[in-house]
PDB file of C-alpha atoms in Angstrom:
ATOM      1  CA  MET A  65     -71.935  37.383  -1.045  1.00  0.00           C
ATOM      2  CA  LYS A  66     -68.670  39.265  -1.071  1.00  0.00           C
ATOM      3  CA  LEU A  67     -66.401  38.751   1.913  1.00  0.00           C
ATOM      4  CA  PRO A  68     -64.716  41.709   3.642  1.00  0.00           C
ATOM      5  CA  SER A  69     -61.218  42.617   2.524  1.00  0.00           C
ATOM      6  CA  SER A  70     -58.189  40.543   3.440  1.00  0.00           C
ATOM      7  CA  ARG A  71     -56.818  43.490   5.374  1.00  0.00           C
ATOM      8  CA  ILE A  72     -59.834  43.346   7.715  1.00  0.00           C
ATOM      9  CA  PHE A  73     -59.459  39.576   8.138  1.00  0.00           C
ATOM     10  CA  PHE A  74     -55.755  39.887   8.980  1.00  0.00           C
ATOM     11  CA  PHE A  75     -56.567  42.712  11.396  1.00  0.00           C
ATOM     12  CA  LEU A  76     -59.116  40.484  13.148  1.00  0.00           C
ATOM     13  CA  ALA A  77     -56.629  37.584  13.213  1.00  0.00           C
ATOM     14  CA  GLY A  78     -53.988  39.812  14.804  1.00  0.00           C
ATOM     15  CA  LEU A  79     -56.522  41.174  17.284  1.00  0.00           C
ATOM     16  CA  PHE A  80     -57.596  37.635  18.199  1.00  0.00           C
ATOM     17  CA  CYS A  81     -53.939  36.627  18.734  1.00  0.00           C
ATOM     18  CA  ALA A  82     -53.432  39.651  20.966  1.00  0.00           C
ATOM     19  CA  GLY A  83     -56.550  38.741  22.937  1.00  0.00           C
ATOM     20  CA  LEU A  84     -55.346  35.177  23.429  1.00  0.00           C
ATOM     21  CA  LEU A  85     -51.949  36.410  24.587  1.00  0.00           C
ATOM     22  CA  VAL A  86     -53.522  38.881  27.027  1.00  0.00           C
ATOM     23  CA  PHE A  87     -55.667  36.040  28.388  1.00  0.00           C
ATOM     24  CA  ALA A  88     -52.532  33.883  28.754  1.00  0.00           C
ATOM     25  CA  MET A  89     -50.911  36.694  30.755  1.00  0.00           C
ATOM     26  CA  PHE A  90     -54.055  36.928  32.894  1.00  0.00           C
ATOM     27  CA  LEU A  91     -53.893  33.202  33.621  1.00  0.00           C
ATOM     28  CA  GLU A  92     -50.213  33.474  34.496  1.00  0.00           C
ATOM     29  CA  TYR A  93     -49.995  36.712  36.456  1.00  0.00           C
ATOM     30  CA  VAL A  94     -53.473  37.065  37.969  1.00  0.00           C
ATOM     31  CA  LEU A  95     -54.526  33.448  38.513  1.00  0.00           C
ATOM     32  CA  GLY A  96     -50.952  32.300  39.180  1.00  0.00           C
ATOM     33  CA  LEU A  97     -50.802  29.456  36.639  1.00  0.00           C
ATOM     34  CA  ASP A  98     -47.259  28.534  35.592  1.00  0.00           C
ATOM     35  CA  PRO A  99     -46.948  27.943  31.846  1.00  0.00           C
ATOM     36  CA  CYS A 100     -45.212  24.732  30.840  1.00  0.00           C
ATOM     37  CA  PRO A 101     -42.687  24.574  27.954  1.00  0.00           C
ATOM     38  CA  LEU A 102     -45.384  23.586  25.437  1.00  0.00           C
ATOM     39  CA  CYS A 103     -47.582  26.489  26.609  1.00  0.00           C
ATOM     40  CA  LEU A 104     -44.686  28.880  26.028  1.00  0.00           C
ATOM     41  CA  SER A 105     -44.099  27.379  22.579  1.00  0.00           C
ATOM     42  CA  GLN A 106     -47.756  27.909  21.695  1.00  0.00           C
ATOM     43  CA  ARG A 107     -47.459  31.533  22.822  1.00  0.00           C
ATOM     44  CA  ILE A 108     -44.481  31.976  20.503  1.00  0.00           C
ATOM     45  CA  VAL A 109     -46.561  30.653  17.597  1.00  0.00           C
ATOM     46  CA  LEU A 110     -49.371  33.086  18.495  1.00  0.00           C
ATOM     47  CA  ILE A 111     -46.885  35.974  18.556  1.00  0.00           C
ATOM     48  CA  PHE A 112     -45.559  34.847  15.162  1.00  0.00           C
ATOM     49  CA  ILE A 113     -49.082  34.735  13.683  1.00  0.00           C
ATOM     50  CA  ALA A 114     -49.784  38.208  15.121  1.00  0.00           C
ATOM     51  CA  ILE A 115     -46.610  39.562  13.472  1.00  0.00           C
ATOM     52  CA  ILE A 116     -47.594  37.957  10.154  1.00  0.00           C
ATOM     53  CA  ALA A 117     -51.044  39.551  10.457  1.00  0.00           C
ATOM     54  CA  LEU A 118     -49.455  42.953  11.103  1.00  0.00           C
ATOM     55  CA  LEU A 119     -47.169  42.592   8.082  1.00  0.00           C
ATOM     56  CA  ALA A 120     -50.142  41.570   5.933  1.00  0.00           C
ATOM     57  CA  ILE A 121     -52.064  44.658   7.046  1.00  0.00           C
ATOM     58  CA  LEU A 122     -49.139  46.881   6.040  1.00  0.00           C
ATOM     59  CA  GLN A 123     -48.692  45.311   2.588  1.00  0.00           C
ATOM     60  CA  HIS A 124     -51.722  45.619   0.376  1.00  0.00           C
ATOM     61  CA  SER A 125     -51.434  43.146  -2.509  1.00  0.00           C
ATOM     62  CA  SER A 126     -52.996  39.837  -3.500  1.00  0.00           C
ATOM     63  CA  GLN A 127     -49.626  38.144  -3.736  1.00  0.00           C
ATOM     64  CA  ALA A 128     -48.632  39.327  -0.242  1.00  0.00           C
ATOM     65  CA  TYR A 129     -51.960  38.161   1.202  1.00  0.00           C
ATOM     66  CA  ARG A 130     -51.501  34.777  -0.462  1.00  0.00           C
ATOM     67  CA  ILE A 131     -47.979  34.411   0.973  1.00  0.00           C
ATOM     68  CA  TYR A 132     -49.012  35.602   4.442  1.00  0.00           C
ATOM     69  CA  GLY A 133     -52.025  33.295   4.324  1.00  0.00           C
ATOM     70  CA  ALA A 134     -49.748  30.344   3.553  1.00  0.00           C
ATOM     71  CA  ILE A 135     -47.339  31.306   6.346  1.00  0.00           C
ATOM     72  CA  THR A 136     -50.280  31.687   8.743  1.00  0.00           C
ATOM     73  CA  ALA A 137     -51.575  28.244   7.767  1.00  0.00           C
ATOM     74  CA  LEU A 138     -48.151  26.650   8.288  1.00  0.00           C
ATOM     75  CA  ALA A 139     -47.668  28.367  11.648  1.00  0.00           C
ATOM     76  CA  ALA A 140     -51.171  27.344  12.712  1.00  0.00           C
ATOM     77  CA  ALA A 141     -50.440  23.733  11.734  1.00  0.00           C
ATOM     78  CA  GLY A 142     -47.330  23.883  13.923  1.00  0.00           C
ATOM     79  CA  GLY A 143     -49.378  25.358  16.761  1.00  0.00           C
ATOM     80  CA  MET A 144     -51.949  22.588  16.327  1.00  0.00           C
ATOM     81  CA  TRP A 145     -49.170  20.015  16.603  1.00  0.00           C
ATOM     82  CA  LEU A 146     -47.866  21.614  19.812  1.00  0.00           C
ATOM     83  CA  ALA A 147     -51.340  21.857  21.351  1.00  0.00           C
ATOM     84  CA  GLY A 148     -52.156  18.327  20.195  1.00  0.00           C
ATOM     85  CA  ARG A 149     -48.987  17.007  21.791  1.00  0.00           C
ATOM     86  CA  GLN A 150     -49.887  18.685  25.070  1.00  0.00           C
ATOM     87  CA  ILE A 151     -53.421  17.262  24.932  1.00  0.00           C
ATOM     88  CA  TRP A 152     -51.894  13.821  24.305  1.00  0.00           C
ATOM     89  CA  LEU A 153     -49.503  14.260  27.254  1.00  0.00           C
ATOM     90  CA  GLN A 154     -52.393  15.291  29.490  1.00  0.00           C
ATOM     91  CA  HIS A 155     -54.214  12.058  28.683  1.00  0.00           C
ATOM     92  CA  LEU A 156     -51.249   9.735  29.256  1.00  0.00           C
ATOM     93  CA  PRO A 157     -51.345   7.445  32.290  1.00  0.00           C
ATOM     94  CA  GLU A 158     -49.212   8.906  35.076  1.00  0.00           C
ATOM     95  CA  GLU A 159     -46.555   6.185  34.826  1.00  0.00           C
ATOM     96  CA  GLN A 160     -46.033   6.922  31.102  1.00  0.00           C
ATOM     97  CA  ALA A 161     -45.765  10.700  31.474  1.00  0.00           C
ATOM     98  CA  PRO A 162     -42.342  12.294  30.989  1.00  0.00           C
ATOM     99  CA  ALA A 163     -40.411  13.435  34.037  1.00  0.00           C
ATOM    100  CA  CYS A 164     -40.909  16.921  35.422  1.00  0.00           C
ATOM    101  CA  MET A 165     -37.982  19.291  34.987  1.00  0.00           C
ATOM    102  CA  PRO A 166     -36.827  22.514  36.604  1.00  0.00           C
ATOM    103  CA  GLY A 167     -38.091  25.800  35.177  1.00  0.00           C
ATOM    104  CA  LEU A 168     -36.762  27.193  31.914  1.00  0.00           C
ATOM    105  CA  ASP A 169     -34.850  29.959  33.721  1.00  0.00           C
ATOM    106  CA  TYR A 170     -32.854  27.295  35.545  1.00  0.00           C
ATOM    107  CA  LEU A 171     -32.384  25.181  32.403  1.00  0.00           C
ATOM    108  CA  LYS A 172     -31.047  28.182  30.440  1.00  0.00           C
ATOM    109  CA  GLU A 173     -28.061  28.289  32.775  1.00  0.00           C
ATOM    110  CA  PHE A 174     -27.071  24.643  32.334  1.00  0.00           C
ATOM    111  CA  LEU A 175     -28.325  23.370  28.971  1.00  0.00           C
ATOM    112  CA  PRO A 176     -27.395  24.342  25.418  1.00  0.00           C
ATOM    113  CA  ALA A 177     -30.025  26.130  23.340  1.00  0.00           C
ATOM    114  CA  SER A 178     -30.678  23.009  21.242  1.00  0.00           C
ATOM    115  CA  GLU A 179     -31.728  21.045  24.341  1.00  0.00           C
ATOM    116  CA  ILE A 180     -33.976  23.853  25.537  1.00  0.00           C
ATOM    117  CA  ILE A 181     -35.675  23.996  22.119  1.00  0.00           C
ATOM    118  CA  LYS A 182     -36.163  20.223  22.222  1.00  0.00           C
ATOM    119  CA  ILE A 183     -37.768  20.497  25.672  1.00  0.00           C
ATOM    120  CA  MET A 184     -40.028  23.323  24.489  1.00  0.00           C
ATOM    121  CA  ILE A 185     -41.222  21.242  21.537  1.00  0.00           C
ATOM    122  CA  THR A 186     -41.599  17.845  23.190  1.00  0.00           C
ATOM    123  CA  GLY A 187     -42.761  19.001  26.615  1.00  0.00           C
ATOM    124  CA  THR A 188     -42.063  17.747  30.113  1.00  0.00           C
ATOM    125  CA  GLY A 189     -44.053  16.252  32.948  1.00  0.00           C
ATOM    126  CA  ASP A 190     -45.220  19.780  33.771  1.00  0.00           C
ATOM    127  CA  CYS A 191     -47.186  19.733  30.514  1.00  0.00           C
ATOM    128  CA  THR A 192     -49.345  16.834  31.720  1.00  0.00           C
ATOM    129  CA  GLU A 193     -51.055  18.867  34.436  1.00  0.00           C
ATOM    130  CA  VAL A 194     -54.481  20.328  33.637  1.00  0.00           C
ATOM    131  CA  GLN A 195     -54.438  23.620  35.548  1.00  0.00           C
ATOM    132  CA  TRP A 196     -57.593  25.267  34.213  1.00  0.00           C
ATOM    133  CA  THR A 197     -60.671  24.275  32.217  1.00  0.00           C
ATOM    134  CA  PHE A 198     -63.584  26.033  30.585  1.00  0.00           C
ATOM    135  CA  LEU A 199     -66.571  24.038  29.331  1.00  0.00           C
ATOM    136  CA  SER A 200     -64.609  20.889  30.253  1.00  0.00           C
ATOM    137  CA  LEU A 201     -61.794  21.753  27.828  1.00  0.00           C
ATOM    138  CA  SER A 202     -58.232  22.446  28.968  1.00  0.00           C
ATOM    139  CA  ILE A 203     -56.109  25.374  27.808  1.00  0.00           C
ATOM    140  CA  PRO A 204     -54.330  23.353  25.082  1.00  0.00           C
ATOM    141  CA  SER A 205     -57.710  22.137  23.819  1.00  0.00           C
ATOM    142  CA  TRP A 206     -58.834  25.733  23.399  1.00  0.00           C
ATOM    143  CA  THR A 207     -55.572  26.729  21.714  1.00  0.00           C
ATOM    144  CA  PHE A 208     -55.946  23.730  19.382  1.00  0.00           C
ATOM    145  CA  ILE A 209     -59.368  25.089  18.394  1.00  0.00           C
ATOM    146  CA  ALA A 210     -57.892  28.578  17.893  1.00  0.00           C
ATOM    147  CA  PHE A 211     -55.033  27.236  15.762  1.00  0.00           C
ATOM    148  CA  THR A 212     -57.559  25.255  13.706  1.00  0.00           C
ATOM    149  CA  GLY A 213     -59.360  28.534  13.040  1.00  0.00           C
ATOM    150  CA  PHE A 214     -56.089  30.175  11.992  1.00  0.00           C
ATOM    151  CA  LEU A 215     -55.338  27.218   9.695  1.00  0.00           C
ATOM    152  CA  ILE A 216     -58.741  27.549   8.021  1.00  0.00           C
ATOM    153  CA  PHE A 217     -58.242  31.306   7.746  1.00  0.00           C
ATOM    154  CA  GLY A 218     -54.783  30.915   6.179  1.00  0.00           C
ATOM    155  CA  ILE A 219     -55.963  28.344   3.642  1.00  0.00           C
ATOM    156  CA  THR A 220     -58.993  30.493   2.824  1.00  0.00           C
ATOM    157  CA  GLU A 221     -56.736  33.481   2.151  1.00  0.00           C
ATOM    158  CA  VAL A 222     -54.503  31.445  -0.148  1.00  0.00           C
ATOM    159  CA  VAL A 223     -57.507  30.155  -2.113  1.00  0.00           C
ATOM    160  CA  ARG A 224     -59.246  33.522  -2.074  1.00  0.00           C
ATOM    161  CA  GLN A 225     -56.216  35.385  -3.431  1.00  0.00           C
ATOM    162  CA  SER A 226     -55.580  32.715  -6.078  1.00  0.00           C
ATOM    163  CA  ARG A 227     -59.044  33.058  -7.643  1.00  0.00           C
ATOM    164  CA  PRO A 228     -60.150  35.652 -10.158  1.00  0.00           C
ATOM    165  CA  LYS A 229     -61.533  38.780  -8.501  1.00  0.00           C
ATOM    166  CA  ASN A 230     -65.108  38.300  -9.758  1.00  0.00           C
ATOM    167  CA  VAL A 231     -65.621  35.076  -7.773  1.00  0.00           C
ATOM    168  CA  TRP A 232     -67.549  35.389  -4.478  1.00  0.00           C
ATOM    169  CA  LEU A 233     -64.867  33.726  -2.296  1.00  0.00           C
TER     170      LEU A 233
END
């Protein structure tokens, strides 16, 4: 069985990223959920993967697909780490959870960029709150699943573009 072209797969990956980002905006602006620093970091990774997918669609070569697949896999692994950290924070006992902090808009006025980046990667007490669930899974659990899919996709593209063209994968 021959798989569809890499261009179609990258298009679908970019479309899926866009869908996830639109859903994140829906949760924020329609349902009124405030994203925590780790949520915002995961959004940045999704935007990055969407940009990589767009670049891959525009460049039509095996080598480019292999490189973009590797970058997608690395970004997805980073997204998995961020989502995994948030899942871990959500399951910490309350007394072990990090302290809550003011919003990022407030922090931008008083902290250097390096501290803000550290907060966005490590999370705050705000990241421990489960604000929404679907099928008993929280938002970071779903993004972890999505990033796992992107990781598998990226690795598959690297392997697929490294094989001779007459092989089914």
